[in-house]
PDB file of C-alpha atoms in Angstrom:
ATOM      1  CA  MET T 479      -2.308  57.686  15.539  1.00 72.00           C
ATOM      2  CA  LYS T 480       0.789  59.957  16.153  1.00 83.00           C
ATOM      3  CA  ASP T 481       2.589  60.462  19.439  1.00 90.00           C
ATOM      4  CA  THR T 482       5.273  63.150  20.205  1.00 92.00           C
ATOM      5  CA  ILE T 483       8.168  60.728  19.317  1.00 94.00           C
ATOM      6  CA  THR T 484       6.539  59.863  16.031  1.00 93.00           C
ATOM      7  CA  THR T 485       5.738  63.389  15.211  1.00 93.00           C
ATOM      8  CA  ILE T 486       9.302  64.684  15.688  1.00 95.00           C
ATOM      9  CA  ILE T 487      10.916  61.533  14.050  1.00 96.00           C
ATOM     10  CA  ASN T 488       8.642  61.875  10.979  1.00 94.00           C
ATOM     11  CA  GLU T 489       9.417  65.739  10.822  1.00 95.00           C
ATOM     12  CA  TYR T 490      13.338  65.175  10.658  1.00 97.00           C
ATOM     13  CA  ASP T 491      12.969  62.235   8.342  1.00 97.00           C
ATOM     14  CA  THR T 492      10.934  64.326   5.883  1.00 96.00           C
ATOM     15  CA  LYS T 493      13.617  66.982   6.043  1.00 96.00           C
ATOM     16  CA  GLY T 494      16.424  64.116   5.771  1.00 96.00           C
ATOM     17  CA  LYS T 495      18.035  65.530   8.878  1.00 96.00           C
ATOM     18  CA  TYR T 496      19.555  63.979  11.933  1.00 97.00           C
ATOM     19  CA  LEU T 497      17.918  64.540  15.294  1.00 97.00           C
ATOM     20  CA  ASP T 498      19.300  67.781  16.720  1.00 97.00           C
ATOM     21  CA  ASN T 499      19.296  69.105  20.177  1.00 97.00           C
ATOM     22  CA  ALA T 500      15.928  70.641  19.796  1.00 96.00           C
ATOM     23  CA  ALA T 501      14.602  67.547  18.915  1.00 97.00           C
ATOM     24  CA  ILE T 502      16.271  65.511  21.596  1.00 97.00           C
ATOM     25  CA  ASP T 503      15.148  68.220  24.062  1.00 97.00           C
ATOM     26  CA  LYS T 504      11.469  67.617  22.962  1.00 95.00           C
ATOM     27  CA  MET T 505      11.773  63.901  23.326  1.00 96.00           C
ATOM     28  CA  LYS T 506      13.361  64.419  26.840  1.00 96.00           C
ATOM     29  CA  ALA T 507      10.463  66.602  27.878  1.00 93.00           C
ATOM     30  CA  TYR T 508       7.978  64.118  26.724  1.00 94.00           C
ATOM     31  CA  PHE T 509       9.920  61.077  28.470  1.00 95.00           C
ATOM     32  CA  SER T 510      10.249  63.163  31.744  1.00 94.00           C
ATOM     33  CA  THR T 511       6.597  63.130  32.093  1.00 93.00           C
ATOM     34  CA  GLY T 512       5.989  59.845  31.038  1.00 94.00           C
ATOM     35  CA  THR T 513       5.345  58.444  34.530  1.00 95.00           C
ATOM     36  CA  LEU T 514       3.022  61.186  35.180  1.00 96.00           C
ATOM     37  CA  ARG T 515       0.856  60.580  32.272  1.00 96.00           C
ATOM     38  CA  ILE T 516       0.646  56.878  33.159  1.00 96.00           C
ATOM     39  CA  ARG T 517      -0.249  57.601  36.677  1.00 97.00           C
ATOM     40  CA  ALA T 518      -2.950  59.827  35.412  1.00 98.00           C
ATOM     41  CA  ALA T 519      -4.325  57.542  32.768  1.00 98.00           C
ATOM     42  CA  SER T 520      -4.554  54.849  35.524  1.00 98.00           C
ATOM     43  CA  ILE T 521      -6.371  57.210  37.701  1.00 98.00           C
ATOM     44  CA  ILE T 522      -8.833  58.309  34.952  1.00 98.00           C
ATOM     45  CA  GLU T 523      -9.370  54.535  34.195  1.00 97.00           C
ATOM     46  CA  SER T 524     -10.197  53.520  37.687  1.00 98.00           C
ATOM     47  CA  GLU T 525     -12.366  56.810  38.452  1.00 97.00           C
ATOM     48  CA  ALA T 526     -14.132  57.162  34.780  1.00 98.00           C
ATOM     49  CA  SER T 527     -17.385  56.354  36.334  1.00 97.00           C
ATOM     50  CA  ALA T 528     -17.157  58.931  39.140  1.00 98.00           C
ATOM     51  CA  ILE T 529     -15.671  61.569  36.820  1.00 98.00           C
ATOM     52  CA  LEU T 530     -18.514  61.175  34.347  1.00 97.00           C
ATOM     53  CA  LYS T 531     -20.956  61.403  37.258  1.00 95.00           C
ATOM     54  CA  GLU T 532     -19.461  64.582  38.597  1.00 96.00           C
ATOM     55  CA  ALA T 533     -19.041  66.236  35.313  1.00 96.00           C
ATOM     56  CA  THR T 534     -22.759  65.348  34.450  1.00 91.00           C
ATOM     57  CA  ALA T 535     -23.909  66.827  37.660  1.00 89.00           C
ATOM     58  CA  LYS T 536     -21.981  70.026  37.157  1.00 90.00           C
ATOM     59  CA  ALA T 537     -22.864  70.522  33.399  1.00 87.00           C
ATOM     60  CA  LEU T 538     -25.992  68.988  32.767  1.00 79.00           C
ATOM     61  CA  LEU T 539     -28.349  68.253  35.756  1.00 73.00           C
ATOM     62  CA  TYR T 540     -31.052  70.691  36.592  1.00 66.00           C
ATOM     63  CA  THR T 541     -30.270  73.162  33.542  1.00 70.00           C
ATOM     64  CA  ALA T 542     -32.706  74.131  31.053  1.00 70.00           C
ATOM     65  CA  THR T 543     -31.539  71.703  28.519  1.00 71.00           C
ATOM     66  CA  THR T 544     -32.387  68.750  30.636  1.00 68.00           C
ATOM     67  CA  LYS T 545     -35.814  70.115  31.822  1.00 66.00           C
ATOM     68  CA  PRO T 546     -39.049  69.311  29.990  1.00 70.00           C
ATOM     69  CA  GLY T 547     -38.906  71.044  26.650  1.00 67.00           C
ATOM     70  CA  GLY T 548     -34.939  71.067  26.656  1.00 65.00           C
ATOM     71  CA  ASN T 549     -32.759  69.606  24.105  1.00 65.00           C
ATOM     72  CA  MET T 550     -31.749  66.834  26.195  1.00 63.00           C
ATOM     73  CA  TYR T 551     -35.082  66.178  28.053  1.00 57.00           C
ATOM     74  CA  TYR T 552     -35.707  62.704  26.477  1.00 64.00           C
ATOM     75  CA  THR T 553     -33.772  59.881  28.080  1.00 73.00           C
ATOM     76  CA  ARG T 554     -32.209  58.800  24.752  1.00 75.00           C
ATOM     77  CA  ARG T 555     -30.632  62.141  24.196  1.00 76.00           C
ATOM     78  CA  TYR T 556     -29.467  62.557  27.711  1.00 77.00           C
ATOM     79  CA  ALA T 557     -27.836  58.952  27.455  1.00 84.00           C
ATOM     80  CA  SER T 558     -26.176  60.078  24.080  1.00 86.00           C
ATOM     81  CA  CYS T 559     -24.688  63.103  25.644  1.00 86.00           C
ATOM     82  CA  ILE T 560     -23.207  61.012  28.680  1.00 89.00           C
ATOM     83  CA  ARG T 561     -21.932  58.430  26.081  1.00 92.00           C
ATOM     84  CA  ASP T 562     -20.324  61.355  24.190  1.00 93.00           C
ATOM     85  CA  MET T 563     -18.786  62.629  27.341  1.00 95.00           C
ATOM     86  CA  SER T 564     -17.366  59.186  27.967  1.00 96.00           C
ATOM     87  CA  TYR T 565     -15.699  59.326  24.527  1.00 96.00           C
ATOM     88  CA  PHE T 566     -14.392  62.859  25.110  1.00 97.00           C
ATOM     89  CA  LEU T 567     -12.653  61.647  28.436  1.00 98.00           C
ATOM     90  CA  ARG T 568     -11.466  58.468  26.711  1.00 97.00           C
ATOM     91  CA  TYR T 569      -9.887  60.188  23.843  1.00 97.00           C
ATOM     92  CA  ALA T 570      -8.431  63.040  25.742  1.00 98.00           C
ATOM     93  CA  THR T 571      -6.673  60.399  27.970  1.00 98.00           C
ATOM     94  CA  TYR T 572      -5.278  58.716  24.831  1.00 97.00           C
ATOM     95  CA  ALA T 573      -4.031  62.324  23.512  1.00 96.00           C
ATOM     96  CA  MET T 574      -2.374  63.104  26.967  1.00 96.00           C
ATOM     97  CA  VAL T 575      -0.462  59.595  26.956  1.00 96.00           C
ATOM     98  CA  ALA T 576       0.536  60.212  23.401  1.00 95.00           C
ATOM     99  CA  GLY T 577       1.445  63.867  23.934  1.00 94.00           C
ATOM    100  CA  ASP T 578      -0.266  64.840  20.664  1.00 93.00           C
ATOM    101  CA  THR T 579      -3.555  66.607  19.906  1.00 93.00           C
ATOM    102  CA  THR T 580      -3.707  65.272  16.274  1.00 92.00           C
ATOM    103  CA  LEU T 581      -5.569  62.060  17.346  1.00 90.00           C
ATOM    104  CA  LEU T 582      -8.263  64.506  18.749  1.00 95.00           C
ATOM    105  CA  ASP T 583      -8.574  66.089  15.470  1.00 94.00           C
ATOM    106  CA  SER T 584      -8.907  62.998  13.161  1.00 91.00           C
ATOM    107  CA  TRP T 585     -10.761  60.626  15.726  1.00 90.00           C
ATOM    108  CA  VAL T 586     -13.135  62.986  17.425  1.00 93.00           C
ATOM    109  CA  LEU T 587     -13.217  66.584  15.814  1.00 93.00           C
ATOM    110  CA  LYS T 588     -13.057  65.903  12.160  1.00 92.00           C
ATOM    111  CA  GLY T 589     -16.688  66.524  11.246  1.00 90.00           C
ATOM    112  CA  LEU T 590     -18.061  66.543  14.936  1.00 92.00           C
ATOM    113  CA  LYS T 591     -19.128  70.247  15.026  1.00 92.00           C
ATOM    114  CA  PRO T 592     -21.251  70.326  11.713  1.00 90.00           C
ATOM    115  CA  MET T 593     -22.696  66.870  12.600  1.00 91.00           C
ATOM    116  CA  TYR T 594     -23.762  68.318  16.159  1.00 89.00           C
ATOM    117  CA  GLN T 595     -25.072  71.378  14.611  1.00 88.00           C
ATOM    118  CA  SER T 596     -27.156  69.351  11.958  1.00 89.00           C
ATOM    119  CA  LEU T 597     -28.671  67.351  14.919  1.00 85.00           C
ATOM    120  CA  GLY T 598     -29.276  70.339  16.939  1.00 82.00           C
ATOM    121  CA  VAL T 599     -26.796  69.389  19.660  1.00 84.00           C
ATOM    122  CA  PRO T 600     -26.206  72.647  21.864  1.00 83.00           C
ATOM    123  CA  LEU T 601     -22.465  73.234  21.448  1.00 89.00           C
ATOM    124  CA  ALA T 602     -22.272  75.663  24.471  1.00 89.00           C
ATOM    125  CA  GLU T 603     -23.528  72.836  26.505  1.00 88.00           C
ATOM    126  CA  THR T 604     -21.239  70.408  25.040  1.00 91.00           C
ATOM    127  CA  VAL T 605     -18.335  72.656  25.822  1.00 95.00           C
ATOM    128  CA  GLY T 606     -19.467  73.136  29.344  1.00 94.00           C
ATOM    129  CA  SER T 607     -19.736  69.280  29.802  1.00 94.00           C
ATOM    130  CA  ILE T 608     -15.975  69.072  28.484  1.00 97.00           C
ATOM    131  CA  ASN T 609     -14.963  71.836  30.927  1.00 97.00           C
ATOM    132  CA  ALA T 610     -16.739  69.831  33.636  1.00 97.00           C
ATOM    133  CA  LEU T 611     -14.740  66.750  32.715  1.00 98.00           C
ATOM    134  CA  LYS T 612     -11.527  68.829  33.009  1.00 98.00           C
ATOM    135  CA  ALA T 613     -12.391  70.008  36.492  1.00 98.00           C
ATOM    136  CA  ALA T 614     -13.548  66.561  37.577  1.00 98.00           C
ATOM    137  CA  VAL T 615     -10.159  65.111  36.134  1.00 98.00           C
ATOM    138  CA  ALA T 616      -8.330  67.736  37.913  1.00 98.00           C
ATOM    139  CA  ASN T 617      -9.931  66.827  41.398  1.00 97.00           C
ATOM    140  CA  ARG T 618      -8.290  63.392  41.019  1.00 98.00           C
ATOM    141  CA  VAL T 619      -4.926  63.690  39.420  1.00 98.00           C
ATOM    142  CA  GLU T 620      -1.769  65.507  40.613  1.00 96.00           C
ATOM    143  CA  PRO T 621      -1.723  69.099  39.725  1.00 97.00           C
ATOM    144  CA  ALA T 622       0.959  68.836  36.987  1.00 96.00           C
ATOM    145  CA  ALA T 623      -1.194  65.958  35.361  1.00 97.00           C
ATOM    146  CA  ALA T 624      -4.326  68.208  35.575  1.00 97.00           C
ATOM    147  CA  GLN T 625      -2.495  70.836  33.770  1.00 96.00           C
ATOM    148  CA  GLU T 626      -1.155  68.529  30.931  1.00 95.00           C
ATOM    149  CA  MET T 627      -4.606  66.669  30.737  1.00 97.00           C
ATOM    150  CA  GLY T 628      -6.295  70.404  30.540  1.00 97.00           C
ATOM    151  CA  LYS T 629      -4.532  70.904  27.313  1.00 97.00           C
ATOM    152  CA  TYR T 630      -6.402  68.113  25.586  1.00 97.00           C
ATOM    153  CA  PHE T 631      -9.828  69.161  27.026  1.00 98.00           C
ATOM    154  CA  ASP T 632      -9.191  72.693  25.989  1.00 98.00           C
ATOM    155  CA  HIS T 633      -8.369  71.456  22.403  1.00 97.00           C
ATOM    156  CA  LEU T 634     -11.590  69.623  22.323  1.00 97.00           C
ATOM    157  CA  ALA T 635     -13.527  72.537  23.642  1.00 97.00           C
ATOM    158  CA  LYS T 636     -11.805  74.968  21.219  1.00 96.00           C
ATOM    159  CA  GLY T 637     -12.712  72.492  18.263  1.00 95.00           C
ATOM    160  CA  LEU T 638     -16.413  72.635  19.241  1.00 94.00           C
ATOM    161  CA  SER T 639     -16.492  76.469  19.811  1.00 91.00           C
TER     162      SER T 639
END
């Protein structure tokens, strides 16, 4: 897993360069939001169940997908969707704390879209559930944290679009 600091240091080490002002400024920006990121992660952890419940209500309940004949009509499929939403929330939180989207690419998105397509998982509804998670988190954290966290949900949504 990478984080902002590791990414910067690896980049400069590969080039055999000392950290310059641009690198130092990137690190300062990352550290300046550290407390905000940790507070948001703490809120998400303590409110995860409520976040998932709210997002599920917004994105899945009473839709054609969950009605008889819909893709998630069966309890097992519905439970799998909620499980995946939990994964999206958890991994987006990890990425926010790290300040880096690469773990989303390697731990979540790599191969997920083709797998979902092969299983017949509706991607539009999946993206809708990610956006519902984003909104539910935004209702609970500070505006600056919601904006930061939104970047990682957007990355997931874009990767599945």
